[in-house]
Amino acid sequence: MNRRYIFAATFIFGFTAALIIYFFAWNNYFWFDEGIFVQLVRNIAERGVWGITIAPDAFFSASLITIGYPIIYPAVAAVRLFGASIATFHVVASLFTLGLVMMFFLLSRALYGARMAAWGTLALATFTPLYGNGKSFAGEAPALFFLMGALLLLAYAERLERPGALLLLATGIAFGFAASAKPTFLVALPALLAALLWKYRYMVLTQDGRRATAVVALGVCGALAFWLWTQFGGASLARIFAHYANPYYIADFWPLISANLKRFFTESTPAHLAVLFFASVAFLGWKIRRREPVRMAEIAAFVFALLTLAFYVRTEGWYRYFFPAHVTLFLFLAPAAREFVGIFISRAEWQKRLFVVLISAAVAIQIPPLITEARRVRSDLPDTIGAELQALRDNRKVFFYNLPQIAARYPSGAFYQYIRMSDNLIVGQENEQLLAQGEFSVTLVPRISGPEIARIPSCYMAQDNVGKIFMYRRRLNVPCE
């Protein structure tokens, strides 16, 4: 890689790091899902318990929590070293996100060269959702870090005539880490299988290929076995994977599928993904038609994106479900643009110019949303709940009513909690009976949470409205009804 591309890579990484610091510096709260993840990390770090607090000495199993040990252990180590603050989780999230961008660059360089890597990574670095929409600690970017690392190792292994056992084992472990990090990344395993079958004449029909496949499989199985041991224990695997396959317990998928497919033509973010997807299909199809070699890492990346989109259309439609596919498809953007420019333009000089124009336009389109998001995070209401939580820290009768993101910041581990993850999965529902009996001195509930507010008995009075949270206090000598 010459000096020009070294400079370009340094600039892109610096630009990405600056944006990460900016977005996380202005974000001083957790989102709903993050609150669950942070509580799990805190309980492991501070108590050694793999679970979510529902009462001072009672926990809900981590088996249905959708992050795994490849994300949990680095966060636990950070909490033990620096304490359970928002800044600590900022650091963990920042390192994973920056690592993702670095792995993406190295993978793109291994597949398409330094020039394509620089332009493709610049496009990714200006993609607003990469910075988590203000989230401090979520699982998609860390899981993508492991996936990009796995694809990179796969690309390196394919280059070698006889890759070493250590490289093959590391490749399998990296794929296992990606699959263990988030349940939605379990589709990385059939993606890997598709890549191996793509080269079946070597990977299946030759002795060296079968040896390589076996070593990769050993690495995958080892990583997955550790995931099953750490997170699930004696829980029913059938129930767990049924939950992962249908987390919202939907009976009829077709209305959701129809609505989600329409989003690719009516909403900007899904439409952006659709452009990347069709460009990727055309690029890989053109390579196959011209009998150009298609690398196993390319097949694995594309199949992963395809399966992720298939999972997304069966869900409630949150963009975070297709975010991993969105990021992965950026891998094909620059080489696809180069290929299509070459089809229509014969002169090399004009090819380079038109390529730069196309990629620059793709980057420019992404700048306005990035600026809008940067302004939005600065206009958010200042955090005021922290002081209220500090004032309550010695109170063991605090009830967080569907507020895991606030419970995650409570200084003491002694509290009660109710979390409605979905209509079919409610954690701490037994605490509603204690609420009805007036057992809690303070109850915190989201201002927009109508069903929960309606169930707060008359012996509680709303005394404070902190940001988007109502704080109810127990009225002495007033019976509950």
CSV table of C-alpha atoms in Angstrom, one decimal:
chain,number,residue,atom,x,y,z
A,1,MET,CA,0.0,0.0,0.0
A,2,ASN,CA,1.6,3.3,-1.1
A,3,ARG,CA,1.8,6.5,0.9
A,4,ARG,CA,-1.3,8.0,-0.6
A,5,TYR,CA,-3.5,5.1,0.6
A,6,ILE,CA,-1.8,5.1,4.0
A,7,PHE,CA,-2.7,8.7,4.3
A,8,ALA,CA,-6.3,8.1,3.2
A,9,ALA,CA,-6.7,5.2,5.6
A,10,THR,CA,-5.3,7.3,8.5
A,11,PHE,CA,-7.7,10.2,7.6
A,12,ILE,CA,-10.7,7.8,7.5
A,13,PHE,CA,-9.9,6.2,10.8
A,14,GLY,CA,-9.3,9.6,12.4
A,15,PHE,CA,-12.5,11.0,10.9
A,16,THR,CA,-14.4,7.9,12.2
A,17,ALA,CA,-12.8,8.2,15.7
A,18,ALA,CA,-13.8,11.9,15.8
A,19,LEU,CA,-17.4,11.2,15.0
A,20,ILE,CA,-17.5,8.3,17.5
A,21,ILE,CA,-16.2,10.6,20.2
A,22,TYR,CA,-18.6,13.4,19.2
A,23,PHE,CA,-21.8,11.2,19.2
A,24,PHE,CA,-20.9,9.4,22.4
A,25,ALA,CA,-19.8,12.6,24.2
A,26,TRP,CA,-23.3,14.1,23.7
A,27,ASN,CA,-25.1,10.9,24.6
A,28,ASN,CA,-25.7,10.7,28.4
A,29,TYR,CA,-28.3,8.0,28.6
A,30,PHE,CA,-29.1,4.4,27.6
A,31,TRP,CA,-31.9,3.2,25.3
A,32,PHE,CA,-34.4,0.5,26.4
A,33,ASP,CA,-32.5,-2.5,25.0
A,34,GLU,CA,-29.2,-1.1,26.2
A,35,GLY,CA,-30.5,-0.9,29.7
A,36,ILE,CA,-31.1,-4.6,29.7
A,37,PHE,CA,-27.6,-5.4,28.4
A,38,VAL,CA,-25.9,-3.0,30.8
A,39,GLN,CA,-27.8,-4.5,33.8
A,40,LEU,CA,-26.6,-8.0,32.7
A,41,VAL,CA,-23.0,-6.8,32.5
A,42,ARG,CA,-23.2,-5.0,35.8
A,43,ASN,CA,-24.6,-8.1,37.6
A,44,ILE,CA,-21.8,-10.3,36.2
A,45,ALA,CA,-19.1,-7.8,37.0
A,46,GLU,CA,-20.4,-6.9,40.5
A,47,ARG,CA,-22.1,-10.1,41.7
A,48,GLY,CA,-21.1,-12.8,39.4
A,49,VAL,CA,-24.7,-13.4,38.4
A,50,TRP,CA,-25.7,-14.0,34.8
A,51,GLY,CA,-29.2,-12.5,35.0
A,52,ILE,CA,-31.3,-9.3,35.2
A,53,THR,CA,-32.4,-8.0,38.6
A,54,ILE,CA,-36.1,-8.2,39.3
A,55,ALA,CA,-35.9,-7.8,43.1
A,56,PRO,CA,-32.9,-7.2,45.5
A,57,ASP,CA,-32.0,-10.9,45.6
A,58,ALA,CA,-33.9,-12.3,42.6
A,59,PHE,CA,-32.8,-12.5,39.0
A,60,PHE,CA,-34.2,-13.4,35.6
A,61,SER,CA,-32.0,-15.8,33.6
A,62,ALA,CA,-29.7,-14.4,30.9
A,63,SER,CA,-30.8,-17.1,28.5
A,64,LEU,CA,-33.2,-14.9,26.6
A,65,ILE,CA,-31.0,-11.8,26.6
A,66,THR,CA,-29.7,-11.1,23.1
A,67,ILE,CA,-26.0,-10.5,23.6
A,68,GLY,CA,-23.4,-13.1,24.2
A,69,TYR,CA,-20.0,-13.6,25.9
A,70,PRO,CA,-17.9,-12.1,23.1
A,71,ILE,CA,-19.5,-8.7,23.9
A,72,ILE,CA,-20.2,-9.3,27.6
A,73,TYR,CA,-16.7,-10.2,28.7
A,74,PRO,CA,-14.9,-7.1,27.3
A,75,ALA,CA,-17.6,-5.0,28.9
A,76,VAL,CA,-17.3,-6.8,32.2
A,77,ALA,CA,-13.6,-6.3,32.2
A,78,ALA,CA,-14.1,-2.6,31.6
A,79,VAL,CA,-16.6,-2.3,34.4
A,80,ARG,CA,-14.3,-4.0,36.9
A,81,LEU,CA,-11.5,-1.7,35.9
A,82,PHE,CA,-13.3,1.6,35.6
A,83,GLY,CA,-16.7,1.2,37.2
A,84,ALA,CA,-20.2,1.0,35.8
A,85,SER,CA,-20.6,4.5,34.3
A,86,ILE,CA,-22.0,5.6,31.0
A,87,ALA,CA,-18.4,6.6,30.0
A,88,THR,CA,-17.2,3.1,30.6
A,89,PHE,CA,-19.7,1.7,28.1
A,90,HIS,CA,-18.9,4.5,25.7
A,91,VAL,CA,-15.3,3.3,25.7
A,92,VAL,CA,-16.3,-0.3,25.0
A,93,ALA,CA,-18.7,0.7,22.2
A,94,SER,CA,-16.2,3.1,20.7
A,95,LEU,CA,-13.4,0.5,20.5
A,96,PHE,CA,-15.8,-2.0,18.9
A,97,THR,CA,-17.0,0.5,16.3
A,98,LEU,CA,-13.6,1.7,15.4
A,99,GLY,CA,-12.4,-1.9,15.3
A,100,LEU,CA,-15.3,-2.7,12.9
A,101,VAL,CA,-14.2,0.1,10.5
A,102,MET,CA,-10.6,-1.2,10.6
A,103,MET,CA,-11.7,-4.8,9.9
A,104,PHE,CA,-13.9,-3.6,7.1
A,105,PHE,CA,-10.9,-1.7,5.5
A,106,LEU,CA,-8.6,-4.7,5.8
A,107,LEU,CA,-11.2,-7.0,4.4
A,108,SER,CA,-11.9,-4.7,1.5
A,109,ARG,CA,-8.2,-4.3,0.8
A,110,ALA,CA,-7.7,-8.1,0.9
A,111,LEU,CA,-10.5,-8.6,-1.7
A,112,TYR,CA,-10.3,-5.6,-3.9
A,113,GLY,CA,-7.1,-3.6,-3.2
A,114,ALA,CA,-6.2,-0.5,-1.3
A,115,ARG,CA,-8.0,2.0,-3.6
A,116,MET,CA,-11.3,0.2,-3.3
A,117,ALA,CA,-10.8,-0.2,0.4
A,118,ALA,CA,-10.2,3.5,0.9
A,119,TRP,CA,-13.3,4.6,-1.0
A,120,GLY,CA,-15.6,1.8,0.4
A,121,THR,CA,-14.5,2.6,4.0
A,122,LEU,CA,-15.1,6.3,3.4
A,123,ALA,CA,-18.6,5.5,2.4
A,124,LEU,CA,-19.1,3.4,5.5
A,125,ALA,CA,-17.6,6.1,7.8
A,126,THR,CA,-20.2,8.6,6.6
A,127,PHE,CA,-23.1,6.2,7.2
A,128,THR,CA,-25.1,7.7,10.1
A,129,PRO,CA,-26.5,4.5,11.7
A,130,LEU,CA,-22.9,3.3,12.2
A,131,TYR,CA,-22.7,5.6,15.1
A,132,GLY,CA,-25.7,3.9,16.8
A,133,ASN,CA,-28.2,6.8,16.6
A,134,GLY,CA,-26.8,7.8,20.0
A,135,LYS,CA,-26.7,4.4,21.6
A,136,SER,CA,-23.9,3.8,24.1
A,137,PHE,CA,-23.8,0.1,24.2
A,138,ALA,CA,-25.5,-2.2,21.7
A,139,GLY,CA,-24.6,-5.5,20.2
A,140,GLU,CA,-24.7,-5.0,16.4
A,141,ALA,CA,-21.4,-3.2,15.9
A,142,PRO,CA,-19.4,-5.6,18.2
A,143,ALA,CA,-20.9,-8.6,16.4
A,144,LEU,CA,-20.0,-7.0,13.0
A,145,PHE,CA,-16.5,-6.5,14.3
A,146,PHE,CA,-16.2,-10.3,14.8
A,147,LEU,CA,-17.9,-11.0,11.5
A,148,MET,CA,-15.6,-8.7,9.5
A,149,GLY,CA,-12.6,-10.3,11.3
A,150,ALA,CA,-13.9,-13.8,10.4
A,151,LEU,CA,-14.3,-12.8,6.7
A,152,LEU,CA,-10.8,-11.3,6.7
A,153,LEU,CA,-9.3,-14.5,8.1
A,154,LEU,CA,-11.3,-16.5,5.5
A,155,ALA,CA,-10.0,-14.3,2.7
A,156,TYR,CA,-6.4,-14.8,4.0
A,157,ALA,CA,-6.8,-18.6,4.3
A,158,GLU,CA,-8.2,-18.8,0.7
A,159,ARG,CA,-5.1,-17.1,-0.7
A,160,LEU,CA,-2.8,-19.8,0.6
A,161,GLU,CA,-2.3,-23.1,-1.1
A,162,ARG,CA,-2.2,-24.9,2.2
A,163,PRO,CA,-3.4,-22.6,5.0
A,164,GLY,CA,-2.1,-23.5,8.5
A,165,ALA,CA,-4.2,-25.1,11.1
A,166,LEU,CA,-3.9,-22.1,13.4
A,167,LEU,CA,-5.3,-19.7,10.7
A,168,LEU,CA,-8.2,-22.1,10.0
A,169,LEU,CA,-9.0,-22.6,13.6
A,170,ALA,CA,-8.9,-18.8,14.2
A,171,THR,CA,-11.3,-18.4,11.2
A,172,GLY,CA,-13.8,-20.8,12.8
A,173,ILE,CA,-13.5,-19.3,16.2
A,174,ALA,CA,-14.1,-15.8,14.7
A,175,PHE,CA,-17.3,-17.0,13.0
A,176,GLY,CA,-18.3,-18.6,16.2
A,177,PHE,CA,-17.7,-15.4,18.1
A,178,ALA,CA,-19.9,-13.5,15.6
A,179,ALA,CA,-22.7,-16.0,15.9
A,180,SER,CA,-22.5,-16.0,19.7
A,181,ALA,CA,-22.4,-12.2,20.0
A,182,LYS,CA,-26.0,-11.7,18.8
A,183,PRO,CA,-28.7,-14.3,18.0
A,184,THR,CA,-29.4,-12.4,14.7
A,185,PHE,CA,-25.9,-13.3,13.7
A,186,LEU,CA,-26.5,-17.0,13.9
A,187,VAL,CA,-27.1,-16.7,10.1
A,188,ALA,CA,-23.3,-16.2,9.8
A,189,LEU,CA,-23.1,-20.0,10.2
A,190,PRO,CA,-25.1,-20.9,7.1
A,191,ALA,CA,-23.3,-18.1,5.3
A,192,LEU,CA,-20.0,-19.8,6.1
A,193,LEU,CA,-21.4,-23.1,5.0
A,194,ALA,CA,-22.5,-21.6,1.6
A,195,ALA,CA,-19.0,-20.2,1.2
A,196,LEU,CA,-17.4,-23.6,1.8
A,197,LEU,CA,-19.8,-25.3,-0.6
A,198,TRP,CA,-19.0,-22.6,-3.2
A,199,LYS,CA,-15.5,-24.1,-3.3
A,200,TYR,CA,-16.8,-27.7,-2.8
A,201,ARG,CA,-14.4,-29.1,-5.4
A,202,TYR,CA,-11.6,-28.3,-3.1
A,203,MET,CA,-13.2,-28.0,0.4
A,204,VAL,CA,-15.2,-31.3,0.1
A,205,LEU,CA,-13.6,-33.4,-2.7
A,206,THR,CA,-9.9,-33.1,-1.7
A,207,GLN,CA,-8.1,-34.4,1.4
A,208,ASP,CA,-6.6,-31.0,2.1
A,209,GLY,CA,-10.0,-29.3,1.7
A,210,ARG,CA,-11.7,-31.7,4.0
A,211,ARG,CA,-9.0,-31.2,6.6
A,212,ALA,CA,-9.4,-27.4,6.3
A,213,THR,CA,-13.2,-27.7,6.6
A,214,ALA,CA,-12.9,-29.9,9.7
A,215,VAL,CA,-10.5,-27.4,11.5
A,216,VAL,CA,-12.8,-24.5,10.7
A,217,ALA,CA,-15.8,-26.5,12.0
A,218,LEU,CA,-13.8,-27.3,15.2
A,219,GLY,CA,-13.2,-23.6,15.8
A,220,VAL,CA,-16.9,-22.8,15.2
A,221,CYS,CA,-18.1,-25.6,17.5
A,222,GLY,CA,-15.7,-24.6,20.3
A,223,ALA,CA,-16.9,-21.0,20.3
A,224,LEU,CA,-20.6,-22.0,20.2
A,225,ALA,CA,-20.1,-24.6,23.0
A,226,PHE,CA,-18.7,-21.9,25.3
A,227,TRP,CA,-21.7,-19.7,24.4
A,228,LEU,CA,-24.2,-22.4,25.3
A,229,TRP,CA,-22.3,-23.2,28.6
A,230,THR,CA,-22.0,-19.5,29.8
A,231,GLN,CA,-25.4,-18.2,28.9
A,232,PHE,CA,-27.9,-21.0,28.8
A,233,GLY,CA,-26.9,-23.5,31.5
A,234,GLY,CA,-29.9,-25.8,32.1
A,235,ALA,CA,-32.4,-23.7,30.2
A,236,SER,CA,-34.5,-25.3,27.4
A,237,LEU,CA,-32.7,-24.8,24.2
A,238,ALA,CA,-35.9,-25.5,22.2
A,239,ARG,CA,-37.6,-22.6,24.0
A,240,ILE,CA,-34.6,-20.3,23.6
A,241,PHE,CA,-34.2,-20.8,19.8
A,242,ALA,CA,-38.0,-20.6,19.3
A,243,HIS,CA,-37.8,-17.2,21.0
A,244,TYR,CA,-34.9,-16.1,18.8
A,245,ALA,CA,-36.7,-17.3,15.7
A,246,ASN,CA,-39.9,-15.4,16.6
A,247,PRO,CA,-39.1,-12.8,19.3
A,248,TYR,CA,-42.4,-11.0,19.0
A,249,TYR,CA,-44.4,-14.3,19.0
A,250,ILE,CA,-46.2,-13.4,15.8
A,251,ALA,CA,-48.8,-15.8,14.5
A,252,ASP,CA,-49.3,-14.4,11.0
A,253,PHE,CA,-46.2,-13.1,9.3
A,254,TRP,CA,-47.6,-12.1,5.9
A,255,PRO,CA,-48.9,-8.6,6.9
A,256,LEU,CA,-45.5,-7.8,8.5
A,257,ILE,CA,-43.7,-9.1,5.4
A,258,SER,CA,-45.8,-7.0,3.1
A,259,ALA,CA,-45.4,-3.9,5.2
A,260,ASN,CA,-41.6,-4.3,5.5
A,261,LEU,CA,-41.1,-4.9,1.8
A,262,LYS,CA,-43.0,-1.7,1.1
A,263,ARG,CA,-40.5,0.2,3.3
A,264,PHE,CA,-37.7,-0.5,0.7
A,265,PHE,CA,-39.6,1.7,-1.7
A,266,THR,CA,-41.2,4.3,0.6
A,267,GLU,CA,-38.6,5.0,3.3
A,268,SER,CA,-35.2,6.5,2.8
A,269,THR,CA,-33.0,4.1,4.9
A,270,PRO,CA,-34.5,0.9,3.5
A,271,ALA,CA,-34.3,2.4,0.0
A,272,HIS,CA,-30.6,3.1,0.6
A,273,LEU,CA,-30.1,-0.5,1.6
A,274,ALA,CA,-32.1,-1.7,-1.5
A,275,VAL,CA,-29.7,0.2,-3.8
A,276,LEU,CA,-26.7,-1.4,-2.1
A,277,PHE,CA,-28.3,-4.8,-2.3
A,278,PHE,CA,-29.1,-4.6,-6.0
A,279,ALA,CA,-25.7,-3.2,-6.8
A,280,SER,CA,-24.2,-6.2,-4.9
A,281,VAL,CA,-26.4,-8.7,-6.8
A,282,ALA,CA,-25.4,-7.1,-10.1
A,283,PHE,CA,-21.7,-7.1,-9.2
A,284,LEU,CA,-21.5,-10.7,-8.1
A,285,GLY,CA,-23.7,-11.8,-11.0
A,286,TRP,CA,-21.5,-10.0,-13.5
A,287,LYS,CA,-18.4,-11.7,-12.0
A,288,ILE,CA,-20.0,-15.1,-12.2
A,289,ARG,CA,-21.2,-14.5,-15.8
A,290,ARG,CA,-17.7,-13.5,-16.9
A,291,ARG,CA,-16.3,-16.5,-15.0
A,292,GLU,CA,-14.2,-14.3,-12.8
A,293,PRO,CA,-13.2,-15.9,-9.4
A,294,VAL,CA,-15.7,-15.1,-6.6
A,295,ARG,CA,-14.0,-15.4,-3.3
A,296,MET,CA,-15.5,-17.4,-0.4
A,297,ALA,CA,-15.5,-14.2,1.8
A,298,GLU,CA,-17.6,-12.5,-0.9
A,299,ILE,CA,-20.1,-15.4,-0.9
A,300,ALA,CA,-20.2,-15.5,2.9
A,301,ALA,CA,-20.8,-11.8,3.2
A,302,PHE,CA,-23.5,-11.7,0.6
A,303,VAL,CA,-25.4,-14.8,2.0
A,304,PHE,CA,-25.2,-13.3,5.5
A,305,ALA,CA,-26.7,-10.0,4.2
A,306,LEU,CA,-29.4,-12.0,2.3
A,307,LEU,CA,-30.4,-14.1,5.3
A,308,THR,CA,-30.4,-11.1,7.6
A,309,LEU,CA,-32.8,-9.3,5.3
A,310,ALA,CA,-35.0,-12.5,5.2
A,311,PHE,CA,-35.1,-12.4,9.0
A,312,TYR,CA,-35.9,-8.6,9.0
A,313,VAL,CA,-39.0,-8.8,6.9
A,314,ARG,CA,-40.6,-11.2,9.5
A,315,THR,CA,-40.1,-8.7,12.4
A,316,GLU,CA,-41.7,-5.5,13.6
A,317,GLY,CA,-39.7,-3.5,11.1
A,318,TRP,CA,-37.1,-1.8,13.3
A,319,TYR,CA,-34.1,-0.7,11.2
A,320,ARG,CA,-31.6,-2.2,13.6
A,321,TYR,CA,-32.6,-5.7,12.4
A,322,PHE,CA,-31.3,-5.0,8.9
A,323,PHE,CA,-28.4,-2.8,10.1
A,324,PRO,CA,-25.9,-5.7,9.9
A,325,ALA,CA,-26.8,-6.4,6.3
A,326,HIS,CA,-26.6,-2.7,5.5
A,327,VAL,CA,-23.1,-2.5,6.7
A,328,THR,CA,-22.0,-5.7,5.1
A,329,LEU,CA,-23.3,-4.6,1.7
A,330,PHE,CA,-21.1,-1.5,1.7
A,331,LEU,CA,-18.3,-4.0,1.0
A,332,PHE,CA,-19.5,-4.3,-2.6
A,333,LEU,CA,-20.2,-0.6,-3.3
A,334,ALA,CA,-16.8,0.5,-4.5
A,335,PRO,CA,-15.9,-2.5,-6.6
A,336,ALA,CA,-19.4,-2.6,-8.1
A,337,ALA,CA,-19.0,1.1,-9.2
A,338,ARG,CA,-15.6,0.4,-10.7
A,339,GLU,CA,-17.0,-2.7,-12.6
A,340,PHE,CA,-19.9,-0.8,-14.0
A,341,VAL,CA,-17.9,2.2,-15.0
A,342,GLY,CA,-15.6,-0.2,-16.9
A,343,ILE,CA,-18.6,-1.6,-18.8
A,344,PHE,CA,-19.6,1.7,-20.3
A,345,ILE,CA,-16.3,3.6,-20.4
A,346,SER,CA,-13.3,2.2,-22.3
A,347,ARG,CA,-10.6,4.9,-21.6
A,348,ALA,CA,-8.8,4.2,-18.3
A,349,GLU,CA,-8.5,7.9,-17.4
A,350,TRP,CA,-12.2,8.5,-17.8
A,351,GLN,CA,-13.0,5.4,-15.9
A,352,LYS,CA,-11.1,6.7,-12.9
A,353,ARG,CA,-12.8,10.1,-13.1
A,354,LEU,CA,-16.3,8.7,-13.4
A,355,PHE,CA,-15.6,6.3,-10.6
A,356,VAL,CA,-14.6,9.1,-8.3
A,357,VAL,CA,-17.7,11.1,-9.2
A,358,LEU,CA,-20.0,8.1,-8.5
A,359,ILE,CA,-18.5,7.3,-5.1
A,360,SER,CA,-18.2,11.0,-4.1
A,361,ALA,CA,-21.9,11.3,-4.9
A,362,ALA,CA,-22.7,8.3,-2.8
A,363,VAL,CA,-20.7,9.8,0.1
A,364,ALA,CA,-22.3,13.3,-0.4
A,365,ILE,CA,-25.8,11.8,-0.2
A,366,GLN,CA,-25.0,10.5,3.3
A,367,ILE,CA,-23.6,13.8,4.6
A,368,PRO,CA,-27.0,15.6,5.3
A,369,PRO,CA,-28.4,12.8,7.5
A,370,LEU,CA,-25.1,12.7,9.3
A,371,ILE,CA,-25.3,16.5,10.0
A,372,THR,CA,-29.0,16.2,11.0
A,373,GLU,CA,-28.2,13.5,13.5
A,374,ALA,CA,-25.2,15.5,14.9
A,375,ARG,CA,-27.5,18.4,15.5
A,376,ARG,CA,-30.2,16.2,17.1
A,377,VAL,CA,-28.0,14.7,19.7
A,378,ARG,CA,-26.9,18.2,20.8
A,379,SER,CA,-30.6,19.3,21.1
A,380,ASP,CA,-31.6,16.4,23.4
A,381,LEU,CA,-32.8,17.3,26.8
A,382,PRO,CA,-30.1,17.5,29.4
A,383,ASP,CA,-29.8,14.4,31.7
A,384,THR,CA,-31.5,15.1,35.0
A,385,ILE,CA,-32.4,11.7,36.2
A,386,GLY,CA,-28.8,11.0,37.5
A,387,ALA,CA,-29.2,13.3,40.5
A,388,GLU,CA,-32.6,11.8,41.4
A,389,LEU,CA,-31.1,8.3,41.3
A,390,GLN,CA,-28.3,9.3,43.6
A,391,ALA,CA,-30.8,10.7,46.1
A,392,LEU,CA,-32.5,7.3,46.1
A,393,ARG,CA,-29.5,5.1,46.2
A,394,ASP,CA,-30.0,3.8,49.8
A,395,ASN,CA,-33.7,3.1,49.2
A,396,ARG,CA,-34.4,-0.6,48.7
A,397,LYS,CA,-38.1,-0.1,47.9
A,398,VAL,CA,-37.6,1.6,44.5
A,399,PHE,CA,-39.6,0.1,41.6
A,400,PHE,CA,-38.6,0.6,38.0
A,401,TYR,CA,-41.8,0.0,36.0
A,402,ASN,CA,-40.7,-0.8,32.4
A,403,LEU,CA,-37.6,1.4,32.7
A,404,PRO,CA,-34.5,-0.9,32.3
A,405,GLN,CA,-32.5,1.9,30.8
A,406,ILE,CA,-32.9,3.9,34.1
A,407,ALA,CA,-32.6,0.9,36.4
A,408,ALA,CA,-29.2,0.2,34.7
A,409,ARG,CA,-28.0,3.5,36.2
A,410,TYR,CA,-29.3,3.0,39.7
A,411,PRO,CA,-26.2,3.2,42.1
A,412,SER,CA,-27.5,0.3,44.3
A,413,GLY,CA,-28.2,-3.2,43.0
A,414,ALA,CA,-31.2,-3.4,45.5
A,415,PHE,CA,-34.3,-2.5,43.5
A,416,TYR,CA,-37.4,-4.0,42.0
A,417,GLN,CA,-38.1,-4.1,38.3
A,418,TYR,CA,-40.7,-4.9,35.6
A,419,ILE,CA,-39.7,-5.1,32.0
A,420,ARG,CA,-42.2,-5.6,29.1
A,421,MET,CA,-39.9,-6.9,26.4
A,422,SER,CA,-43.0,-7.9,24.4
A,423,ASP,CA,-46.6,-8.8,25.1
A,424,ASN,CA,-45.5,-12.4,25.5
A,425,LEU,CA,-42.3,-11.9,27.4
A,426,ILE,CA,-42.6,-9.9,30.6
A,427,VAL,CA,-39.9,-9.9,33.3
A,428,GLY,CA,-40.8,-9.2,36.9
A,429,GLN,CA,-44.5,-9.3,36.4
A,430,GLU,CA,-45.0,-10.6,39.9
A,431,ASN,CA,-43.9,-7.2,41.2
A,432,GLU,CA,-47.2,-5.7,40.0
A,433,GLN,CA,-48.9,-7.4,42.9
A,434,LEU,CA,-46.5,-5.7,45.3
A,435,LEU,CA,-47.2,-2.4,43.6
A,436,ALA,CA,-50.9,-2.9,44.0
A,437,GLN,CA,-50.3,-3.5,47.8
A,438,GLY,CA,-48.3,-0.3,48.1
A,439,GLU,CA,-45.1,-2.0,49.0
A,440,PHE,CA,-42.8,0.4,47.1
A,441,SER,CA,-41.9,3.9,48.4
A,442,VAL,CA,-41.0,5.2,44.9
A,443,THR,CA,-42.2,4.0,41.5
A,444,LEU,CA,-40.7,5.3,38.2
A,445,VAL,CA,-42.5,4.8,35.0
A,446,PRO,CA,-42.1,6.2,31.4
A,447,ARG,CA,-44.4,9.1,30.6
A,448,ILE,CA,-45.6,7.4,27.4
A,449,SER,CA,-46.3,4.1,29.1
A,450,GLY,CA,-50.1,4.2,29.3
A,451,PRO,CA,-50.8,0.5,30.3
A,452,GLU,CA,-48.3,0.7,33.2
A,453,ILE,CA,-49.5,4.2,34.4
A,454,ALA,CA,-53.1,2.9,34.4
A,455,ARG,CA,-52.1,0.1,36.9
A,456,ILE,CA,-50.5,2.4,39.5
A,457,PRO,CA,-52.9,2.5,42.5
A,458,SER,CA,-54.3,5.6,44.1
A,459,CYS,CA,-52.1,5.3,47.1
A,460,TYR,CA,-49.3,6.7,44.9
A,461,MET,CA,-49.0,10.3,43.9
A,462,ALA,CA,-47.1,11.7,40.9
A,463,GLN,CA,-44.7,14.2,42.4
A,464,ASP,CA,-42.0,14.6,39.9
A,465,ASN,CA,-41.7,14.7,36.1
A,466,VAL,CA,-38.1,14.1,35.3
A,467,GLY,CA,-37.5,14.4,31.6
A,468,LYS,CA,-39.6,11.7,30.1
A,469,ILE,CA,-40.2,9.9,33.4
A,470,PHE,CA,-43.0,10.1,36.0
A,471,MET,CA,-41.9,9.6,39.6
A,472,TYR,CA,-44.7,8.4,41.9
A,473,ARG,CA,-44.3,8.4,45.7
A,474,ARG,CA,-46.2,6.4,48.2
A,475,ARG,CA,-48.8,8.4,50.1
A,476,LEU,CA,-48.6,7.6,53.8
A,477,ASN,CA,-51.8,6.5,55.6
A,478,VAL,CA,-53.6,6.2,52.3
A,479,PRO,CA,-54.9,2.7,51.5
A,480,CYS,CA,-54.3,1.2,48.1
A,481,GLU,CA,-57.2,0.5,45.8
